[in-house]
PDB file of N, CA and C in Angstrom:
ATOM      1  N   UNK F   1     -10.877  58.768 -13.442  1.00 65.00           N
ATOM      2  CA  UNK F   1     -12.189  58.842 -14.055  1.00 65.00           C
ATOM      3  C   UNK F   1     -12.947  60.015 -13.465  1.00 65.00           C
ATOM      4  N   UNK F   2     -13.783  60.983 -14.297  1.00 93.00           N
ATOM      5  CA  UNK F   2     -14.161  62.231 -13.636  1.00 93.00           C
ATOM      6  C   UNK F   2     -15.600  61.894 -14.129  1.00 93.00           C
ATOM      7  N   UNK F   3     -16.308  61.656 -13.443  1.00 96.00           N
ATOM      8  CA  UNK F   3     -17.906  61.271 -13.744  1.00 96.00           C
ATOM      9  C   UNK F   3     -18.922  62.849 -12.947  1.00 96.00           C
ATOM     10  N   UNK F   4     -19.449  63.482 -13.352  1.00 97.00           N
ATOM     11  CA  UNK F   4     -20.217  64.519 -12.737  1.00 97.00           C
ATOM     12  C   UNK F   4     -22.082  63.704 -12.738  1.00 97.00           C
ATOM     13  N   UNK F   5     -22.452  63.787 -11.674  1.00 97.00           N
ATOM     14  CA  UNK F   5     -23.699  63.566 -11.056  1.00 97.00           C
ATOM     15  C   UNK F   5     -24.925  64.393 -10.995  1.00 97.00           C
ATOM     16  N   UNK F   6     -25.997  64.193 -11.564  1.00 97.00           N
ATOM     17  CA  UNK F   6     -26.623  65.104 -10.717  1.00 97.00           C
ATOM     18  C   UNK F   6     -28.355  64.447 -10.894  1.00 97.00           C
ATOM     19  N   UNK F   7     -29.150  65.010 -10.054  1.00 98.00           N
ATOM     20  CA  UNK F   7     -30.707  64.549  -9.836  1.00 98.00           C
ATOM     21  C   UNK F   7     -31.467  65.274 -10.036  1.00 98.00           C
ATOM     22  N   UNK F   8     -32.649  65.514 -10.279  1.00 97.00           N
ATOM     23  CA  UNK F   8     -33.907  66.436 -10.431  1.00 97.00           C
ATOM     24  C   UNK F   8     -35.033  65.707  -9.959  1.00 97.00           C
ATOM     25  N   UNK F   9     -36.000  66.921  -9.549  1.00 95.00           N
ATOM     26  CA  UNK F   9     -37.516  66.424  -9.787  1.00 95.00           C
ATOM     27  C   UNK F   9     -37.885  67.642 -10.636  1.00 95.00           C
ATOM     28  N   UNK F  10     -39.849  67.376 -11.107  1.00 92.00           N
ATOM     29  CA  UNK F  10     -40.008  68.003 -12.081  1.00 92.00           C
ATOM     30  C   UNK F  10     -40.159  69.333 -11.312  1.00 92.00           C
ATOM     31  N   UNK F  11     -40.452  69.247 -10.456  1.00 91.00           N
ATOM     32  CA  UNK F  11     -41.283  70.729  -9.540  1.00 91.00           C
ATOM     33  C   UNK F  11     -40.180  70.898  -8.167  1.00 91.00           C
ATOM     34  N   UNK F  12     -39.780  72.185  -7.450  1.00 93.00           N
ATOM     35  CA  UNK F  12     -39.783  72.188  -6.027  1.00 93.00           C
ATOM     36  C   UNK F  12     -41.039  72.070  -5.349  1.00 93.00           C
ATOM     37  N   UNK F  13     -42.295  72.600  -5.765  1.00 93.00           N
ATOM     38  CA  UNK F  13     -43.062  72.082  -4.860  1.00 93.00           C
ATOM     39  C   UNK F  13     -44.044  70.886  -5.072  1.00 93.00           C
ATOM     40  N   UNK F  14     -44.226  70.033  -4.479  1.00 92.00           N
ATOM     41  CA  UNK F  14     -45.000  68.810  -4.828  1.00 92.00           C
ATOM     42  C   UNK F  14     -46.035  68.316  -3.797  1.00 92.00           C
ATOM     43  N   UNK F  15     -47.294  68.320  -4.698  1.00 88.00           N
ATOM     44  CA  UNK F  15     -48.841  68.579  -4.006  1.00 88.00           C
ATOM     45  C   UNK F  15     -48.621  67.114  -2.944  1.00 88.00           C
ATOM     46  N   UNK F  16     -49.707  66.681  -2.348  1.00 76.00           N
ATOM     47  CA  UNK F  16     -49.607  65.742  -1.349  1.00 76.00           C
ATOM     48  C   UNK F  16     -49.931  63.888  -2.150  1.00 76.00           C
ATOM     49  N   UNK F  17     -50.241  64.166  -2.981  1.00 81.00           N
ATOM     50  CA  UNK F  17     -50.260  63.140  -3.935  1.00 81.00           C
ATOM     51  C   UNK F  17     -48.645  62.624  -4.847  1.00 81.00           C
ATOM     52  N   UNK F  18     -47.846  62.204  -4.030  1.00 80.00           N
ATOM     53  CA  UNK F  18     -46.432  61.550  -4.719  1.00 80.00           C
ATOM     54  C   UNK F  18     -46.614  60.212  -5.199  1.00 80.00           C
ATOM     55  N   UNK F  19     -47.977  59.608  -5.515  1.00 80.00           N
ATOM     56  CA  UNK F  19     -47.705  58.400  -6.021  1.00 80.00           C
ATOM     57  C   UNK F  19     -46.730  57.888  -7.253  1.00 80.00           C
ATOM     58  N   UNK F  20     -47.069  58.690  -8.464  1.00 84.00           N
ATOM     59  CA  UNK F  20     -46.056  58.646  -9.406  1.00 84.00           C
ATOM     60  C   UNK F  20     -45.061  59.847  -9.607  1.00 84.00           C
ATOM     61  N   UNK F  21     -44.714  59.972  -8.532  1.00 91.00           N
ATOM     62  CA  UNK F  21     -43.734  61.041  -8.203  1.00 91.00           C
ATOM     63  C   UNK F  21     -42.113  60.418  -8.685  1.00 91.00           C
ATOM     64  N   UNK F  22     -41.604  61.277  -9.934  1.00 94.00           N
ATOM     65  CA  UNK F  22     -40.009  60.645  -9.983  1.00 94.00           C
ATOM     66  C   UNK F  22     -38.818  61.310  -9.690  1.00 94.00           C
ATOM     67  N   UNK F  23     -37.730  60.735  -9.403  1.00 96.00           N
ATOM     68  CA  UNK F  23     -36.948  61.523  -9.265  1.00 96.00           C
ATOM     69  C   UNK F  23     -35.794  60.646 -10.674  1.00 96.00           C
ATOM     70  N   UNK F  24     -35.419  61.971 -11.084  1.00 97.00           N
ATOM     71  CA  UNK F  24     -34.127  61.589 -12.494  1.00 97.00           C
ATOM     72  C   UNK F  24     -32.994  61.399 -12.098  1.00 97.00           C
ATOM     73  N   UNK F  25     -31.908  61.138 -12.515  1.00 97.00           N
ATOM     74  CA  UNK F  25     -30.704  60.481 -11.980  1.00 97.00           C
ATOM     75  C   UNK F  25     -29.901  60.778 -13.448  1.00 97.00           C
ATOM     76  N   UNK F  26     -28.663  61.409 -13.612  1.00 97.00           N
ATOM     77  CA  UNK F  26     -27.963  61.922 -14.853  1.00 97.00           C
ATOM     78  C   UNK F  26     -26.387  61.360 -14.121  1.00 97.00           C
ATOM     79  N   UNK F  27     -25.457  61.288 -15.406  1.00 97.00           N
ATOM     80  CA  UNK F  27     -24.386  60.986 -15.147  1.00 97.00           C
ATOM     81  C   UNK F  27     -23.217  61.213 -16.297  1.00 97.00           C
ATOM     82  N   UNK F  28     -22.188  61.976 -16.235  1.00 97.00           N
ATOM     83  CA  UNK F  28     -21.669  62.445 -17.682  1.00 97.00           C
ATOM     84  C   UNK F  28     -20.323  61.943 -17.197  1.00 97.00           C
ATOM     85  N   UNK F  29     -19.865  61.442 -18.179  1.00 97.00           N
ATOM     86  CA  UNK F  29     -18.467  60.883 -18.317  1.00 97.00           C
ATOM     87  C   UNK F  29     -17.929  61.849 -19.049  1.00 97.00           C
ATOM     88  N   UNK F  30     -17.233  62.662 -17.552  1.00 96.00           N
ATOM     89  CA  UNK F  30     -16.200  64.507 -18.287  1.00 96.00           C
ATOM     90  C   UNK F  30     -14.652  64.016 -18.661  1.00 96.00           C
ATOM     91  N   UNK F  31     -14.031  62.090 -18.282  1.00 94.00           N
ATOM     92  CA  UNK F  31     -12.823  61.641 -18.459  1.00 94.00           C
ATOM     93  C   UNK F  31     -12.577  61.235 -19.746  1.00 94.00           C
ATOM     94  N   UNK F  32     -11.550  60.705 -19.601  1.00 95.00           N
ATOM     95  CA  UNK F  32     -10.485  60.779 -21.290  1.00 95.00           C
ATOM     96  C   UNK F  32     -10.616  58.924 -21.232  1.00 95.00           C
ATOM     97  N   UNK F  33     -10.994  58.040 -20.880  1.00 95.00           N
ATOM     98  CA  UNK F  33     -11.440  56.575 -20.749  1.00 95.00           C
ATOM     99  C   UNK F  33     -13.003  56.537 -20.397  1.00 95.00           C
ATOM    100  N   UNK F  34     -13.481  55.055 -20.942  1.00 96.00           N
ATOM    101  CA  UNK F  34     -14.809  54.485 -20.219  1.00 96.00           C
ATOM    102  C   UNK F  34     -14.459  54.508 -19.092  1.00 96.00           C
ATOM    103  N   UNK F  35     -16.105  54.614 -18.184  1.00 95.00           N
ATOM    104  CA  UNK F  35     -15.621  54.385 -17.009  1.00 95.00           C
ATOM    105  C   UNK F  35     -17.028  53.623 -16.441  1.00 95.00           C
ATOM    106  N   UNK F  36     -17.168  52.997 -15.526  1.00 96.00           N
ATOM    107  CA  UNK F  36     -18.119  52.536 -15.137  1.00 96.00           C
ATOM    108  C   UNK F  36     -18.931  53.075 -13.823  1.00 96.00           C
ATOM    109  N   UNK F  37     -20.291  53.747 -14.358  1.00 96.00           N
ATOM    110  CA  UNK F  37     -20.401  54.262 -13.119  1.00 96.00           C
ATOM    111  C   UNK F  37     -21.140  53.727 -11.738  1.00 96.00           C
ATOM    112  N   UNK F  38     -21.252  52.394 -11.960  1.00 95.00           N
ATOM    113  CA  UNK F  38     -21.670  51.962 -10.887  1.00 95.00           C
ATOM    114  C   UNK F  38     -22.743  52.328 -10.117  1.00 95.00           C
ATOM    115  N   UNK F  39     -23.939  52.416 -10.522  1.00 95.00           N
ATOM    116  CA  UNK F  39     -25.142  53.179 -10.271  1.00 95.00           C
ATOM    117  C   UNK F  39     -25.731  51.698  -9.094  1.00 95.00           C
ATOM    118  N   UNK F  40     -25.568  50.938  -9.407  1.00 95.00           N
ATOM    119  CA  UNK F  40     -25.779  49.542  -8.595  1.00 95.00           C
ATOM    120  C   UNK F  40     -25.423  49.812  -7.386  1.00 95.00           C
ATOM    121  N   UNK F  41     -24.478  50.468  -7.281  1.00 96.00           N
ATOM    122  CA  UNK F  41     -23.642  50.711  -5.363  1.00 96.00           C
ATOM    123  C   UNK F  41     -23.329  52.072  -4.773  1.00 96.00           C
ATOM    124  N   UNK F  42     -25.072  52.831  -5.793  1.00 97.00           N
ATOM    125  CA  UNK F  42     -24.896  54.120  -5.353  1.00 97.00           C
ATOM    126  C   UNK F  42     -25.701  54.266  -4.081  1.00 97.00           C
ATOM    127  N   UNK F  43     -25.263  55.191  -3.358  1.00 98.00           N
ATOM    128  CA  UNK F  43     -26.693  55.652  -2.034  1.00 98.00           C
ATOM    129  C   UNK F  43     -27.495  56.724  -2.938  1.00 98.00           C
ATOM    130  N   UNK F  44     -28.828  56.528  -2.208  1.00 98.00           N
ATOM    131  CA  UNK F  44     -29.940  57.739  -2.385  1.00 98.00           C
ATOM    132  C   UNK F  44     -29.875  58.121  -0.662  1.00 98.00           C
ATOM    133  N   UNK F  45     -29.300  59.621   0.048  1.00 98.00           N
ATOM    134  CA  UNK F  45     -29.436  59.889   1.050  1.00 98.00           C
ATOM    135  C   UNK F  45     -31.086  61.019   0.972  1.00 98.00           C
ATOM    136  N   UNK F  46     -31.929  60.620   1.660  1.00 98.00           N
ATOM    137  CA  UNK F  46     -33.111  61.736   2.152  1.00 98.00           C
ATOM    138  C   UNK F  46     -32.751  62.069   3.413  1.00 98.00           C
ATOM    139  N   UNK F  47     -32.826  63.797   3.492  1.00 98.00           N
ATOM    140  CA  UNK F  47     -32.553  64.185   4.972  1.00 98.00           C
ATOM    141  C   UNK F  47     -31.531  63.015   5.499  1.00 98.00           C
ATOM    142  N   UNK F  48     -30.178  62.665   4.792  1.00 97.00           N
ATOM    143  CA  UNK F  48     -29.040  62.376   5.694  1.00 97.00           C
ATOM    144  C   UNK F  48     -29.199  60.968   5.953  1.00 97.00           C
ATOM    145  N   UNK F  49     -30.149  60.407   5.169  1.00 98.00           N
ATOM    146  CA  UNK F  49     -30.796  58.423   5.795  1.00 98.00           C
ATOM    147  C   UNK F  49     -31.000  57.972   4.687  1.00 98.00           C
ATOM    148  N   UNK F  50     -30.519  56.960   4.143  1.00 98.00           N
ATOM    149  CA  UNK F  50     -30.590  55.928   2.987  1.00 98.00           C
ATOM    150  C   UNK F  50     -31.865  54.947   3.177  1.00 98.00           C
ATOM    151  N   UNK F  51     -32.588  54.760   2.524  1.00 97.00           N
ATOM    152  CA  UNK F  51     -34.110  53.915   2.376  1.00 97.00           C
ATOM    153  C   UNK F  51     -33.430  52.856   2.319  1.00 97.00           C
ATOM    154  N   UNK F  52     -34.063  51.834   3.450  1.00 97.00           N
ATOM    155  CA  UNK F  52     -33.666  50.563   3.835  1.00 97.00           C
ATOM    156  C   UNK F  52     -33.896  49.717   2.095  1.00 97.00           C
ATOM    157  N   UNK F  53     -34.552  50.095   2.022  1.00 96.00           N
ATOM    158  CA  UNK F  53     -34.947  49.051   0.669  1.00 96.00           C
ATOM    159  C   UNK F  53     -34.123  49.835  -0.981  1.00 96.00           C
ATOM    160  N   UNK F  54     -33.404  50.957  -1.042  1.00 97.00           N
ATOM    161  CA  UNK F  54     -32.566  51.593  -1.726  1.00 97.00           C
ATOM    162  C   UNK F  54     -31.591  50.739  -3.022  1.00 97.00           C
ATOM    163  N   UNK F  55     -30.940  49.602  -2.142  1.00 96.00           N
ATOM    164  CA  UNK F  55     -30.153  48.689  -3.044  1.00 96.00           C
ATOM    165  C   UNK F  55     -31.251  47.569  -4.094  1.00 96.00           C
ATOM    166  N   UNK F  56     -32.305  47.047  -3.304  1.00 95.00           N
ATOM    167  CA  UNK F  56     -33.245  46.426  -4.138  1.00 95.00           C
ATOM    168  C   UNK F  56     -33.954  47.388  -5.423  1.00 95.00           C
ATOM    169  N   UNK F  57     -33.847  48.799  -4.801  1.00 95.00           N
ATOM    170  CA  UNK F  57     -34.636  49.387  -5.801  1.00 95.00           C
ATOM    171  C   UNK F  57     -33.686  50.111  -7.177  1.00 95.00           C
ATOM    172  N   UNK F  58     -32.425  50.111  -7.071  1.00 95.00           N
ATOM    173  CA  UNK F  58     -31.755  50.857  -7.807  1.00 95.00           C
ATOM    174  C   UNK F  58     -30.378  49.802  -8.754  1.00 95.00           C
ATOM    175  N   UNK F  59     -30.794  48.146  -7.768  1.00 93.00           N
ATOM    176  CA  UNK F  59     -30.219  46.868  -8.369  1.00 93.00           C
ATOM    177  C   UNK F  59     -31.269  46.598  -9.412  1.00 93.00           C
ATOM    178  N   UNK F  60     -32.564  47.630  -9.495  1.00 90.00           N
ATOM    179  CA  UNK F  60     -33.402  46.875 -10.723  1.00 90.00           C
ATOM    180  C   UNK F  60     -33.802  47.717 -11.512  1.00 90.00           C
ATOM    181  N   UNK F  61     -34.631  47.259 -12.715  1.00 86.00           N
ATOM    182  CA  UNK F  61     -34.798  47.922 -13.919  1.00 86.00           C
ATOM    183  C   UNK F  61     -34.221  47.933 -14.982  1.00 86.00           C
ATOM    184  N   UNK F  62     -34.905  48.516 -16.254  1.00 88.00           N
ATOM    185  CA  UNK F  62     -34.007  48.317 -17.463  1.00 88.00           C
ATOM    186  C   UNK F  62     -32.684  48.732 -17.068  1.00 88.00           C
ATOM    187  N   UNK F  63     -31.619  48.050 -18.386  1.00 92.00           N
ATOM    188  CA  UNK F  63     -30.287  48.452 -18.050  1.00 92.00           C
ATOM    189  C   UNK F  63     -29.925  48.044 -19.704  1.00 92.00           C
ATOM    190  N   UNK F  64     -28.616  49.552 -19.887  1.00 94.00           N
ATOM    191  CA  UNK F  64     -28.495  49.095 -21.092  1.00 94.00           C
ATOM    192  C   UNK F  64     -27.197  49.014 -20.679  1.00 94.00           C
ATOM    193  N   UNK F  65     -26.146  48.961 -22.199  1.00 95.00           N
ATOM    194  CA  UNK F  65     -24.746  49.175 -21.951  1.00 95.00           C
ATOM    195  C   UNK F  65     -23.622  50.493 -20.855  1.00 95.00           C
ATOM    196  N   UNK F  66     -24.833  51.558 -20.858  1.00 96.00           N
ATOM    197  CA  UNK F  66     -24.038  52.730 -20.778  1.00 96.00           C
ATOM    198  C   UNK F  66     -23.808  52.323 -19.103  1.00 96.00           C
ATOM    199  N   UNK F  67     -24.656  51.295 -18.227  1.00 96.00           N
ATOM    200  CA  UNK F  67     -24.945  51.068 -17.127  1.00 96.00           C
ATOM    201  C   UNK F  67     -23.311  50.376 -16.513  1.00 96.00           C
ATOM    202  N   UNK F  68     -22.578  50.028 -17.347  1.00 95.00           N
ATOM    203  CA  UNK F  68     -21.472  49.340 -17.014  1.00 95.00           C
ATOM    204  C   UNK F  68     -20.366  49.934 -17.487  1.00 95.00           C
ATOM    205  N   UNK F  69     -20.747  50.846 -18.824  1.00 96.00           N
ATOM    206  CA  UNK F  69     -19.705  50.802 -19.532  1.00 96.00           C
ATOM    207  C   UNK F  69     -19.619  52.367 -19.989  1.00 96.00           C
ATOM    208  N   UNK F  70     -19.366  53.243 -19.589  1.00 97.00           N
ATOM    209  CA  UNK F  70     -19.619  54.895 -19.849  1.00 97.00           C
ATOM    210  C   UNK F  70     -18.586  55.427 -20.245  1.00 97.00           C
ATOM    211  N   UNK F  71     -18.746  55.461 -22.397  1.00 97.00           N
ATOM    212  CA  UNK F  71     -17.882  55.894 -22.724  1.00 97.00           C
ATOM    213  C   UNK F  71     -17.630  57.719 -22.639  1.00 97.00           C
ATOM    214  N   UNK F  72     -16.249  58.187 -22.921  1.00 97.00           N
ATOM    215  CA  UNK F  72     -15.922  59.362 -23.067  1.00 97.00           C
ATOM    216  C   UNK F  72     -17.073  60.507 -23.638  1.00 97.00           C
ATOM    217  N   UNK F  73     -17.232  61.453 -22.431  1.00 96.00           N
ATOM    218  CA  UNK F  73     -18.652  62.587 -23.615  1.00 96.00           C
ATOM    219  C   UNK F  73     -19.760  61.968 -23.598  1.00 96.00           C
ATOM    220  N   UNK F  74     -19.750  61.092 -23.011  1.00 97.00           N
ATOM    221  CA  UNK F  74     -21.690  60.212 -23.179  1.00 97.00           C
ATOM    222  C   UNK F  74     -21.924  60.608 -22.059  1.00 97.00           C
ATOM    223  N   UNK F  75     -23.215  60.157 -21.280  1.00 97.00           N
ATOM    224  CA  UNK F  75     -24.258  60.049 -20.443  1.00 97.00           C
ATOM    225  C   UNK F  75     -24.823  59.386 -20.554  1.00 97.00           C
ATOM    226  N   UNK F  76     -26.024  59.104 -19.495  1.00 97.00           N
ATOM    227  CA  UNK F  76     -26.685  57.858 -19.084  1.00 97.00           C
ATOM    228  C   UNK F  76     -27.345  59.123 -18.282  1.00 97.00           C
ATOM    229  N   UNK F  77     -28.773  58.773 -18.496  1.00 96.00           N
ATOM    230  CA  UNK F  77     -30.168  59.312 -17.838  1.00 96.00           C
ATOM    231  C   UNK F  77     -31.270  58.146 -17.487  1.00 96.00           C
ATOM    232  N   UNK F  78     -31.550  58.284 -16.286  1.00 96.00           N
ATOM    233  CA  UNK F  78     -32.936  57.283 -15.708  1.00 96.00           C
ATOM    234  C   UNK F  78     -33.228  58.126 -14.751  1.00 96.00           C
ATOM    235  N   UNK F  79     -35.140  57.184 -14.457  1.00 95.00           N
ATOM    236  CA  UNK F  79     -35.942  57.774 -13.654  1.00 95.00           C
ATOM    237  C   UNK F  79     -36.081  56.301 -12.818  1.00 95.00           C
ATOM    238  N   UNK F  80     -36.853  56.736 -11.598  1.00 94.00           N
ATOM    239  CA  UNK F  80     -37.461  55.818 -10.959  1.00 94.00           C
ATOM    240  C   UNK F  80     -38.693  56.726 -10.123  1.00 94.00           C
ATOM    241  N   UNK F  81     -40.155  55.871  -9.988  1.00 93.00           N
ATOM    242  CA  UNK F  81     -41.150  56.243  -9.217  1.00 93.00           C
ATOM    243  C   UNK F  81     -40.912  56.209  -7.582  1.00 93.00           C
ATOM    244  N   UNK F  82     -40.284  57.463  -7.227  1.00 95.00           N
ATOM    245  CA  UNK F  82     -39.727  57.198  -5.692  1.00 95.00           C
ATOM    246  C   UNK F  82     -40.966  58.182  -4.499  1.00 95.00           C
ATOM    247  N   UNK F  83     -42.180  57.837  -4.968  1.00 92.00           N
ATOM    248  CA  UNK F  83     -43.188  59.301  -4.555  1.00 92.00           C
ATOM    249  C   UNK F  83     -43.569  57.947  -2.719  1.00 92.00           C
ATOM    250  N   UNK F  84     -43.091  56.977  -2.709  1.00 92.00           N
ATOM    251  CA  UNK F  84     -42.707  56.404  -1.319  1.00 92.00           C
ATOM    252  C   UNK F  84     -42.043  57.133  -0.075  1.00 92.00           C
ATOM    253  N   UNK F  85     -41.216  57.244  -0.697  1.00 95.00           N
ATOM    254  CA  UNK F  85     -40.531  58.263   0.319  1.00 95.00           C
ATOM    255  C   UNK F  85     -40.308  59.138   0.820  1.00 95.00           C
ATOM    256  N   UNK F  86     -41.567  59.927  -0.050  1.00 94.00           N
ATOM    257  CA  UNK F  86     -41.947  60.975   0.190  1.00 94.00           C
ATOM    258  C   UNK F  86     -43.346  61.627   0.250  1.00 94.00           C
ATOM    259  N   UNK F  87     -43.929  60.477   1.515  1.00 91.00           N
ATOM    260  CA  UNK F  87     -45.432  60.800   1.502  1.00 91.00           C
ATOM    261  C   UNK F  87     -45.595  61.833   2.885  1.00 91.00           C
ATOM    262  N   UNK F  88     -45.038  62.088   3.601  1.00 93.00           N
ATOM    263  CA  UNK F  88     -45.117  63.022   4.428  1.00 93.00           C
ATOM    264  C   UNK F  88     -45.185  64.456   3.808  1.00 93.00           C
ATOM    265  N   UNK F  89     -45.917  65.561   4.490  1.00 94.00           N
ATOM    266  CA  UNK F  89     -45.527  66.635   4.261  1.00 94.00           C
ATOM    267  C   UNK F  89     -43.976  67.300   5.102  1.00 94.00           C
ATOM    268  N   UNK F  90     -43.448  67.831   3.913  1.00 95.00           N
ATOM    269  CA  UNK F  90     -42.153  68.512   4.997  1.00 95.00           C
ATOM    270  C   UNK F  90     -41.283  68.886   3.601  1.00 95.00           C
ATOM    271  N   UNK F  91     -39.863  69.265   3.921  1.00 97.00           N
ATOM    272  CA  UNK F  91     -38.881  70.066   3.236  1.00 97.00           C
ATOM    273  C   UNK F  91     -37.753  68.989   3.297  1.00 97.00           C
ATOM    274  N   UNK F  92     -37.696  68.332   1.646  1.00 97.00           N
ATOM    275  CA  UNK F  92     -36.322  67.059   1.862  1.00 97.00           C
ATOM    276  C   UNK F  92     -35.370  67.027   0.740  1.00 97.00           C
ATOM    277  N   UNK F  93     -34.676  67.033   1.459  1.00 98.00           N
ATOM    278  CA  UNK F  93     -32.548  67.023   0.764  1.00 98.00           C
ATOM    279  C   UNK F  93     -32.434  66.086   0.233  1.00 98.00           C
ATOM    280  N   UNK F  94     -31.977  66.041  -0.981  1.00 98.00           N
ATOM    281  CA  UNK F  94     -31.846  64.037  -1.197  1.00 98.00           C
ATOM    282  C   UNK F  94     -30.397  64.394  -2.250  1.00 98.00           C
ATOM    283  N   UNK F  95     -29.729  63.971  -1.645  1.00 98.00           N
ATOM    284  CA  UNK F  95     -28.658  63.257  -2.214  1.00 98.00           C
ATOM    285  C   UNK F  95     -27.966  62.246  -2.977  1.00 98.00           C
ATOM    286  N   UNK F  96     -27.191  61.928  -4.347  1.00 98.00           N
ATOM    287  CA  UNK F  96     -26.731  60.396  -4.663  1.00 98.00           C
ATOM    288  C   UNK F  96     -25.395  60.614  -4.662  1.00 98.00           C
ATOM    289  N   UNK F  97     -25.199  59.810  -4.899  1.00 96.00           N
ATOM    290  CA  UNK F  97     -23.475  58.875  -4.613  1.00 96.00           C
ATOM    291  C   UNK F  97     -23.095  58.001  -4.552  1.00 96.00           C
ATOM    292  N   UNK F  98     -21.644  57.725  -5.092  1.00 95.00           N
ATOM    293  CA  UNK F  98     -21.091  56.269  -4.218  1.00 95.00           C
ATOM    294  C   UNK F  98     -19.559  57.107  -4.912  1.00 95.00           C
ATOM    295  N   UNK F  99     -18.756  56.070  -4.696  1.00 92.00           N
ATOM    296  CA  UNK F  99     -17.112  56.471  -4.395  1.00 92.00           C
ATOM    297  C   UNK F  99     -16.733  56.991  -5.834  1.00 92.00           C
ATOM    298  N   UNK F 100     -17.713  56.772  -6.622  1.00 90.00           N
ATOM    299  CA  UNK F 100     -17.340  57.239  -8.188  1.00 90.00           C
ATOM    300  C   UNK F 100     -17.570  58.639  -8.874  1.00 90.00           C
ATOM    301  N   UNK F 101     -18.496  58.814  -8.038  1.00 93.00           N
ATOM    302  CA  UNK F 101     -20.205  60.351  -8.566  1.00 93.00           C
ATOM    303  C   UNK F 101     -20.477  60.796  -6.876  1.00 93.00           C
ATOM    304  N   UNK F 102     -21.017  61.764  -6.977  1.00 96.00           N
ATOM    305  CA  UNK F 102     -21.351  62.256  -6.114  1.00 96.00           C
ATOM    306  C   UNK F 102     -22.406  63.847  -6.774  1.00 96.00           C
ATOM    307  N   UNK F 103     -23.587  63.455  -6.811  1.00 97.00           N
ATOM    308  CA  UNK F 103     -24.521  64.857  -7.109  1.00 97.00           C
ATOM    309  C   UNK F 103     -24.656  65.967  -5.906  1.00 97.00           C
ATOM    310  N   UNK F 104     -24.904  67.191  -6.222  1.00 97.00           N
ATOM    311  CA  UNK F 104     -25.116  68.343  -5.616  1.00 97.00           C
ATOM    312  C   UNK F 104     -26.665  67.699  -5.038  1.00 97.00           C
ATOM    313  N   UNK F 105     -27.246  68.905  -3.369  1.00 97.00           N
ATOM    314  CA  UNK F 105     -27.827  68.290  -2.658  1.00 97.00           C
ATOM    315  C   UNK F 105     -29.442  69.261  -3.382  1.00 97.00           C
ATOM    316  N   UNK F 106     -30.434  68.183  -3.448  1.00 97.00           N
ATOM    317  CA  UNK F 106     -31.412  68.736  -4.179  1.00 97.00           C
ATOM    318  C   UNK F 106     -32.817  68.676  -3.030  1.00 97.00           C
ATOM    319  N   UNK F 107     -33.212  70.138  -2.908  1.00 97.00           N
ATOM    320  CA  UNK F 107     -33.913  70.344  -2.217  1.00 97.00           C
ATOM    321  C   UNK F 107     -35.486  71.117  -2.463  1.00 97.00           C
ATOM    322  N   UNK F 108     -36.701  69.997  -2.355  1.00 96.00           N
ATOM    323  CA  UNK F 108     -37.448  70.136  -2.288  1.00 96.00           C
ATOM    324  C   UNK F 108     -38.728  70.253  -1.384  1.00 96.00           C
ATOM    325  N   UNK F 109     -40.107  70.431  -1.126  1.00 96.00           N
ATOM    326  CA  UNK F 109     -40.924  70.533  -0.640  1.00 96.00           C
ATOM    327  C   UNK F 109     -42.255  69.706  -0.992  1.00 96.00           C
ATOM    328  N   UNK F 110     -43.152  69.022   0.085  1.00 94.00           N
ATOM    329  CA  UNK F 110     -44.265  68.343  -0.068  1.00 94.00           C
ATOM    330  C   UNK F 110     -44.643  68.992   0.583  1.00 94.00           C
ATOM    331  N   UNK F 111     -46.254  69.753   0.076  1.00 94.00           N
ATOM    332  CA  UNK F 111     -47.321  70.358   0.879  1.00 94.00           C
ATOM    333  C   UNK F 111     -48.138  69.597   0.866  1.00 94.00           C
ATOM    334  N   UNK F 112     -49.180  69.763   1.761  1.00 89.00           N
ATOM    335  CA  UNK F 112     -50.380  69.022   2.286  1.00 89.00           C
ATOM    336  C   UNK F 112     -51.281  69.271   1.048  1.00 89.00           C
TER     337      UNK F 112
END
């Protein structure tokens, strides 16, 4: 199964206000079968550390079929309000994954 990953935010730089701050989450099924991508038992790494509360937050929300079942040439796109984890000012890497996907490392900035 060849699943390609990847994340965004809307801006690299993001003012000091992250309350409804999101980050997107994409997933393309590039294989010749469904495959399931298991978004349930993915990590979100920031700066190299998974948010203790990560599995509660990414075990919930709408869910349609494509969530289990990712046929050939499709995708599956979601957001979540993650502007929590990023109320500090500073420069942060955030990463997803699990044994299926794995996205390129996306690097942004919170100014004061």
């Amino acid at each position: 199964t060849k699943l390609w990953a990847g994340i965004s935010v809307q801006t690299p730089i993001i003012g000091r206000n992250t309350e409804h701050f999101q980050v997107s989450f994409g997933v393309v099924n590039d294989g010749l079968s469904t495959a399931n991508p298991n978004v349930e038992a993915s990590h979100l790494l920031i700066n190299g550390v998974e948010p203790k509360d990560w599995p509660m937050v990414i075990g919930n929300g709408l869910r349609n079929e494509l969530f289990q079942q990712l046929p050939p040439g499709r995708s599956l796109l979601f957001s979540y309000d993650l502007g929590r984890y990023f109320q500090k000012p500073g420069v942060y890497t955030v990463r997803w994954e699990n044994e299926n996907l794995k996205s390129a490392e996306l690097t942004f900035r919170v100014v004061p």
